[in-house]
Amino acid sequence: MHVVPALLELQSRFLDALYDDAEAGPTEALVGAGLDPAARLRIYRHAAAQIHADALRATYPALLALVGEAFFEQVGVHYRRAHPSRSGNLQAFGAHFADFLESLQATGTLPYLGDVARLEWQRQQAALAGTAEALSAGVVGEAFAGVDGAVRIALHPSVRRFASPHPVLSIWQYAMQPSPGRLTLPEHGDRLLLWRSEAEVAMAPIDAASFACIGALLCGVTLDAAHAAARAKDSAFDLPACITSLVAQELVVAITPVHRKEHPACA
Amino acid sequence: MPASAGIGLRAPHVSRILREHPRVPWFEMHSENLFATGGSLHDAMVRIRADYPLSLHGVGLSLGSVDALDTAHLWRLAALVARYQPGLVSEHLCWGAVGGRHSNDLLPLPFTEEAVSLLVSRIGQVQDALRRELLVENISTYLRFQEGDYTEWDFVAEVVRRSGCGLLCDVNNIYVNSVNHDFDPSMYLRALPREAVREIHLAGYTRKEGLPVPLLIDTHSRPVDEAVWALYGAAVARFGPVPTLIEWDQDIPELEVLLAEAARAQEVLDARRACAA
């Protein structure tokens, strides 16, 4: 009779077998009872692989549509070996998928795939980000009227920026809702603003100066510093229009006066 | 938590529940689905919790792993418990990770003294962190290890007795294991500490075809099987009317199907109450 190994050895060998088909697992410690112990272990191997594949499918629907089921599944198998799940919370699985995709020779002819994956990861982060009450236009107006000096503007926790040399928004939209005929892609890349609106994640292209301004605000610098960052991209940048647009999208959640001379630097 | 039949709260039903406020005694939610700091699910949960009792059911704490407990996971759970004040909080008697790698599945433990000691210690840590009783659930398994120190039912009972936790008795899991490992499920029920049972789970299984032996898979994808209903009757006769949950996680049907299953469980609970009166 075989003795059941200690838990550390048992669990290590069991998990090795779930991640790698070549690992037999602790089959000598299993009761077959009419079935090959290896076949019993394969039920768990298949289930774990399916759980991780489903998690990737849920996070990367556009990517799945672009590359097709078979390729997506194959990449998923290699991905979970290279980047095993590190959390009991599946929402964290898939964080390295974009970099992994770009490391594959097979995706070399589709250089935008990595950024489509990054965009989808950012969409998931926006969907799961915290909640904050937006300031109305009236409250924002009163806040500015009552402040004499520097202010900081806090944006909704779901706000994200994403830039790519590829037209990822058009690609993502085509993947999610394919239209008949051939897709003509813009020749430029995208700068996008992402945020959660009700239960959906919204995405909108923004210009380089607004991108810089919002990036600076997200870093927590003063509005003056954010304005300077935007003007470095476009000397004609219209700050009131940019802030008005953010307020209209219900993305401004706090305006606070800055009392200290020291302002945080934006990395 | 009412000793009535509730249902698992699943994403496809959330908007309808918010809109129609169906008569459901309570809902159960997977804890990890609420681990994000925000999002539309939290927005919905705040409204649902205002109208219904709630139970939180974890799948990722890996109580039986030799790895140390993931404290970040534990504190997120503690924050959720503080936020939603659930009537019950539960996890599984299983392991899922080792060496920092997670299977994200509910994996079987050997029924050894080493595993009992580990579980008792980990359950104590969780109960201390949450400052409340944790329920532990018996899992479905498709393999078992060579002879250990306990039978499965004595293993479960010993963990509950020594840790002082509550028991979430999954009747479908007992039935599935009784077929997969060829034992009498009523013997399992008789061995469980009646005073520790705080909740019962019911779900549907599928049968794996083409094998030389019968093998049931706990898929939560079908109605509760008649044999499981019969075992549920025996469980309620032994444990009394305790909160009972209909679980359905794959191929999720219309809400009415879950409500009909819950209504059938409610009839069993009501009959037991009438019998005791």
Tab-separated table of N, CA, C and O in Angstrom, chain A residues 14-15 18-19 43-56 79-80 83-94, chain B residues 30 32-33 35 58-63 65 67 70 73 91-92 94-98 100-108 139 250:
chain	number	residue	atom	x	y	z
A	14	PHE	N	0.485	17.850	-7.064
A	14	PHE	CA	-0.877	17.954	-7.617
A	14	PHE	C	-0.975	19.196	-8.499
A	14	PHE	O	-1.440	19.141	-9.646
A	15	LEU	N	-0.486	20.325	-7.967
A	15	LEU	CA	-0.605	21.575	-8.729
A	15	LEU	C	0.286	21.553	-9.962
A	15	LEU	O	-0.092	22.083	-11.016
A	18	LEU	N	-1.628	20.052	-12.600
A	18	LEU	CA	-2.717	20.879	-13.133
A	18	LEU	C	-2.200	21.900	-14.133
A	18	LEU	O	-2.933	22.340	-15.009
A	19	TYR	N	-0.939	22.281	-13.976
A	19	TYR	CA	-0.377	23.300	-14.864
A	19	TYR	C	0.410	22.718	-16.033
A	19	TYR	O	0.688	23.419	-16.988
A	43	ILE	N	-9.468	15.144	-14.689
A	43	ILE	CA	-10.710	15.917	-14.517
A	43	ILE	C	-10.372	17.272	-13.901
A	43	ILE	O	-10.869	18.320	-14.324
A	44	TYR	N	-9.489	17.254	-12.911
A	44	TYR	CA	-9.094	18.514	-12.257
A	44	TYR	C	-8.223	19.363	-13.179
A	44	TYR	O	-8.339	20.593	-13.195
A	45	ARG	N	-7.349	18.702	-13.940
A	45	ARG	CA	-6.481	19.454	-14.869
A	45	ARG	C	-7.334	20.192	-15.894
A	45	ARG	O	-7.139	21.383	-16.164
A	46	HIS	N	-8.317	19.492	-16.423
A	46	HIS	CA	-9.197	20.088	-17.426
A	46	HIS	C	-10.008	21.235	-16.818
A	46	HIS	O	-10.162	22.301	-17.424
A	47	ALA	N	-10.511	21.018	-15.593
A	47	ALA	CA	-11.344	22.049	-14.953
A	47	ALA	C	-10.535	23.318	-14.694
A	47	ALA	O	-11.011	24.425	-14.963
A	48	ALA	N	-9.304	23.164	-14.195
A	48	ALA	CA	-8.486	24.348	-13.884
A	48	ALA	C	-8.161	25.114	-15.165
A	48	ALA	O	-8.233	26.350	-15.197
A	49	ALA	N	-7.816	24.372	-16.218
A	49	ALA	CA	-7.512	25.027	-17.496
A	49	ALA	C	-8.732	25.775	-18.022
A	49	ALA	O	-8.632	26.892	-18.548
A	50	GLN	N	-9.900	25.156	-17.861
A	50	GLN	CA	-11.146	25.779	-18.327
A	50	GLN	C	-11.457	27.044	-17.538
A	50	GLN	O	-11.883	28.062	-18.106
A	51	ILE	N	-11.240	26.990	-16.233
A	51	ILE	CA	-11.499	28.161	-15.370
A	51	ILE	C	-10.630	29.330	-15.828
A	51	ILE	O	-11.099	30.461	-15.967
A	52	HIS	N	-9.345	29.058	-16.094
A	52	HIS	CA	-8.445	30.139	-16.506
A	52	HIS	C	-8.761	30.623	-17.922
A	52	HIS	O	-8.700	31.831	-18.208
A	53	ALA	N	-9.123	29.702	-18.801
A	53	ALA	CA	-9.487	30.096	-20.171
A	53	ALA	C	-10.741	30.979	-20.148
A	53	ALA	O	-10.819	31.987	-20.855
A	54	ASP	N	-11.714	30.618	-19.307
A	54	ASP	CA	-12.945	31.414	-19.211
A	54	ASP	C	-12.644	32.813	-18.675
A	54	ASP	O	-13.267	33.794	-19.100
A	55	ALA	N	-11.705	32.897	-17.742
A	55	ALA	CA	-11.345	34.207	-17.177
A	55	ALA	C	-10.734	35.092	-18.268
A	55	ALA	O	-11.049	36.281	-18.365
A	56	LEU	N	-9.880	34.514	-19.101
A	56	LEU	CA	-9.281	35.295	-20.195
A	56	LEU	C	-10.348	35.712	-21.202
A	56	LEU	O	-10.348	36.843	-21.696
A	79	TYR	N	-0.074	30.803	-21.911
A	79	TYR	CA	-0.039	31.941	-20.977
A	79	TYR	C	-0.117	31.466	-19.529
A	79	TYR	O	0.633	31.937	-18.668
A	80	ARG	N	-1.024	30.534	-19.236
A	80	ARG	CA	-1.184	30.131	-17.832
A	80	ARG	C	0.037	29.362	-17.328
A	80	ARG	O	0.309	29.347	-16.131
A	83	HIS	N	2.504	32.403	-16.854
A	83	HIS	CA	2.042	33.330	-15.813
A	83	HIS	C	0.920	32.668	-15.021
A	83	HIS	O	-0.258	33.006	-15.204
A	84	PRO	N	1.269	31.746	-14.129
A	84	PRO	CA	0.221	31.062	-13.357
A	84	PRO	C	-0.597	32.067	-12.552
A	84	PRO	O	-0.099	33.139	-12.207
A	85	SER	N	-1.816	31.692	-12.269
A	85	SER	CA	-2.669	32.544	-11.443
A	85	SER	C	-2.005	32.734	-10.086
A	85	SER	O	-1.551	31.785	-9.458
A	86	ARG	N	-1.950	33.970	-9.606
A	86	ARG	CA	-1.288	34.277	-8.333
A	86	ARG	C	-2.268	34.741	-7.283
A	86	ARG	O	-1.866	35.305	-6.267
A	87	SER	N	-3.547	34.552	-7.525
A	87	SER	CA	-4.542	35.035	-6.568
A	87	SER	C	-5.755	34.125	-6.561
A	87	SER	O	-6.095	33.516	-7.573
A	88	GLY	N	-6.404	34.070	-5.417
A	88	GLY	CA	-7.670	33.353	-5.323
A	88	GLY	C	-8.807	34.151	-5.945
A	88	GLY	O	-9.923	33.669	-6.057
A	89	ASN	N	-8.503	35.374	-6.349
A	89	ASN	CA	-9.477	36.234	-7.019
A	89	ASN	C	-9.143	36.257	-8.507
A	89	ASN	O	-8.140	36.833	-8.919
A	90	LEU	N	-10.000	35.668	-9.318
A	90	LEU	CA	-9.710	35.504	-10.749
A	90	LEU	C	-9.645	36.820	-11.520
A	90	LEU	O	-9.151	36.857	-12.644
A	91	GLN	N	-10.165	37.899	-10.916
A	91	GLN	CA	-10.127	39.188	-11.618
A	91	GLN	C	-8.695	39.647	-11.858
A	91	GLN	O	-8.456	40.527	-12.680
A	92	ALA	N	-7.736	39.075	-11.126
A	92	ALA	CA	-6.335	39.479	-11.298
A	92	ALA	C	-5.644	38.675	-12.405
A	92	ALA	O	-4.559	39.053	-12.863
A	93	PHE	N	-6.261	37.571	-12.842
A	93	PHE	CA	-5.621	36.717	-13.843
A	93	PHE	C	-5.713	37.402	-15.216
A	93	PHE	O	-6.748	37.919	-15.586
A	94	GLY	N	-4.618	37.415	-15.951
A	94	GLY	CA	-4.652	38.043	-17.271
A	94	GLY	C	-3.928	39.368	-17.322
A	94	GLY	O	-3.869	40.001	-18.371
B	30	HIS	N	-21.090	35.158	-4.319
B	30	HIS	CA	-19.691	34.754	-4.186
B	30	HIS	C	-18.879	35.958	-3.732
B	30	HIS	O	-18.900	37.015	-4.372
B	32	GLU	N	-15.734	36.733	-3.812
B	32	GLU	CA	-14.701	37.246	-4.712
B	32	GLU	C	-15.282	38.113	-5.827
B	32	GLU	O	-14.584	38.967	-6.361
B	33	ASN	N	-16.547	37.892	-6.182
B	33	ASN	CA	-17.164	38.729	-7.218
B	33	ASN	C	-17.317	40.175	-6.760
B	33	ASN	O	-17.574	41.063	-7.569
B	35	PHE	N	-14.845	41.651	-4.809
B	35	PHE	CA	-13.533	42.066	-4.303
B	35	PHE	C	-13.049	43.379	-4.926
B	35	PHE	O	-12.183	44.035	-4.373
B	58	GLY	N	-17.372	32.254	-0.068
B	58	GLY	CA	-16.056	32.396	-0.686
B	58	GLY	C	-15.606	31.141	-1.412
B	58	GLY	O	-15.976	30.018	-1.042
B	59	VAL	N	-14.817	31.339	-2.467
B	59	VAL	CA	-14.282	30.202	-3.220
B	59	VAL	C	-12.762	30.269	-3.361
B	59	VAL	O	-12.165	29.365	-3.927
B	60	GLY	N	-12.125	31.318	-2.811
B	60	GLY	CA	-10.708	31.501	-3.120
B	60	GLY	C	-9.763	31.615	-1.951
B	60	GLY	O	-8.582	31.917	-2.137
B	61	LEU	N	-10.215	31.332	-0.740
B	61	LEU	CA	-9.330	31.529	0.413
B	61	LEU	C	-8.352	30.377	0.604
B	61	LEU	O	-7.321	30.532	1.254
B	62	SER	N	-8.630	29.226	0.021
B	62	SER	CA	-7.726	28.077	0.061
B	62	SER	C	-7.340	27.711	1.492
B	62	SER	O	-6.163	27.661	1.848
B	63	LEU	N	-8.378	27.405	2.292
B	63	LEU	CA	-8.163	27.130	3.719
B	63	LEU	C	-7.206	25.972	3.970
B	63	LEU	O	-6.470	25.960	4.945
B	65	SER	N	-4.619	24.917	2.177
B	65	SER	CA	-3.315	24.951	1.511
B	65	SER	C	-2.199	25.066	2.534
B	65	SER	O	-2.343	25.745	3.551
B	67	ASP	N	0.395	26.723	1.973
B	67	ASP	CA	0.790	28.145	1.923
B	67	ASP	C	0.121	28.878	3.090
B	67	ASP	O	-0.976	28.523	3.506
B	70	ASP	N	-3.570	33.904	2.513
B	70	ASP	CA	-3.344	35.154	1.779
B	70	ASP	C	-4.023	36.275	2.571
B	70	ASP	O	-5.246	36.412	2.549
B	73	HIS	N	-6.238	38.716	0.687
B	73	HIS	CA	-7.551	38.118	0.376
B	73	HIS	C	-8.445	38.164	1.622
B	73	HIS	O	-9.616	38.537	1.547
B	91	GLU	N	-16.922	29.398	3.484
B	91	GLU	CA	-15.807	29.001	2.600
B	91	GLU	C	-15.840	27.485	2.446
B	91	GLU	O	-16.756	26.840	2.961
B	92	HIS	N	-14.860	26.939	1.719
B	92	HIS	CA	-14.874	25.501	1.418
B	92	HIS	C	-13.775	24.744	2.162
B	92	HIS	O	-12.685	25.282	2.379
B	94	CYS	N	-11.258	22.775	1.507
B	94	CYS	CA	-10.474	22.346	0.353
B	94	CYS	C	-9.173	23.131	0.324
B	94	CYS	O	-8.906	23.944	1.209
B	95	TRP	N	-8.388	22.904	-0.688
B	95	TRP	CA	-7.225	23.753	-0.941
B	95	TRP	C	-7.275	24.151	-2.412
B	95	TRP	O	-8.007	23.546	-3.205
B	96	GLY	N	-6.507	25.197	-2.777
B	96	GLY	CA	-6.547	25.620	-4.177
B	96	GLY	C	-5.245	26.185	-4.672
B	96	GLY	O	-5.118	26.489	-5.866
B	97	ALA	N	-4.277	26.365	-3.766
B	97	ALA	CA	-3.033	27.017	-4.176
B	97	ALA	C	-1.871	26.461	-3.376
B	97	ALA	O	-2.035	26.039	-2.230
B	98	VAL	N	-0.703	26.503	-3.984
B	98	VAL	CA	0.526	26.166	-3.240
B	98	VAL	C	1.697	26.830	-3.955
B	98	VAL	O	1.692	26.971	-5.184
B	100	GLY	N	2.343	29.826	-4.059
B	100	GLY	CA	1.898	31.076	-4.682
B	100	GLY	C	1.160	30.888	-5.990
B	100	GLY	O	0.686	31.852	-6.575
B	101	ARG	N	1.051	29.656	-6.463
B	101	ARG	CA	0.285	29.386	-7.690
B	101	ARG	C	-1.117	28.927	-7.312
B	101	ARG	O	-1.265	28.080	-6.429
B	102	HIS	N	-2.120	29.453	-8.000
B	102	HIS	CA	-3.517	29.124	-7.692
B	102	HIS	C	-4.141	28.314	-8.820
B	102	HIS	O	-3.925	28.610	-9.994
B	103	SER	N	-4.924	27.326	-8.444
B	103	SER	CA	-5.699	26.577	-9.451
B	103	SER	C	-7.037	27.268	-9.694
B	103	SER	O	-7.667	27.035	-10.718
B	104	ASN	N	-7.473	28.086	-8.716
B	104	ASN	CA	-8.802	28.707	-8.744
B	104	ASN	C	-9.911	27.663	-8.842
B	104	ASN	O	-10.977	27.923	-9.390
B	105	ASP	N	-9.614	26.493	-8.299
B	105	ASP	CA	-10.586	25.417	-8.237
B	105	ASP	C	-10.636	24.914	-6.791
B	105	ASP	O	-9.787	25.285	-5.970
B	106	LEU	N	-11.627	24.076	-6.486
B	106	LEU	CA	-11.772	23.520	-5.134
B	106	LEU	C	-11.168	22.119	-5.154
B	106	LEU	O	-11.781	21.189	-5.672
B	107	LEU	N	-9.961	21.980	-4.619
B	107	LEU	CA	-9.219	20.721	-4.741
B	107	LEU	C	-9.346	19.877	-3.463
B	107	LEU	O	-9.424	20.419	-2.360
B	108	PRO	N	-9.322	18.540	-3.637
B	108	PRO	CA	-9.573	17.658	-2.492
B	108	PRO	C	-8.362	17.537	-1.565
B	108	PRO	O	-7.211	17.567	-2.014
B	139	ILE	N	-16.969	19.578	0.066
B	139	ILE	CA	-16.906	19.738	-1.394
B	139	ILE	C	-17.182	18.432	-2.134
B	139	ILE	O	-17.096	17.336	-1.560
B	250	GLN	N	-23.705	27.612	-13.998
B	250	GLN	CA	-23.447	27.466	-15.436
B	250	GLN	C	-24.769	27.244	-16.152
B	250	GLN	O	-25.691	26.673	-15.575
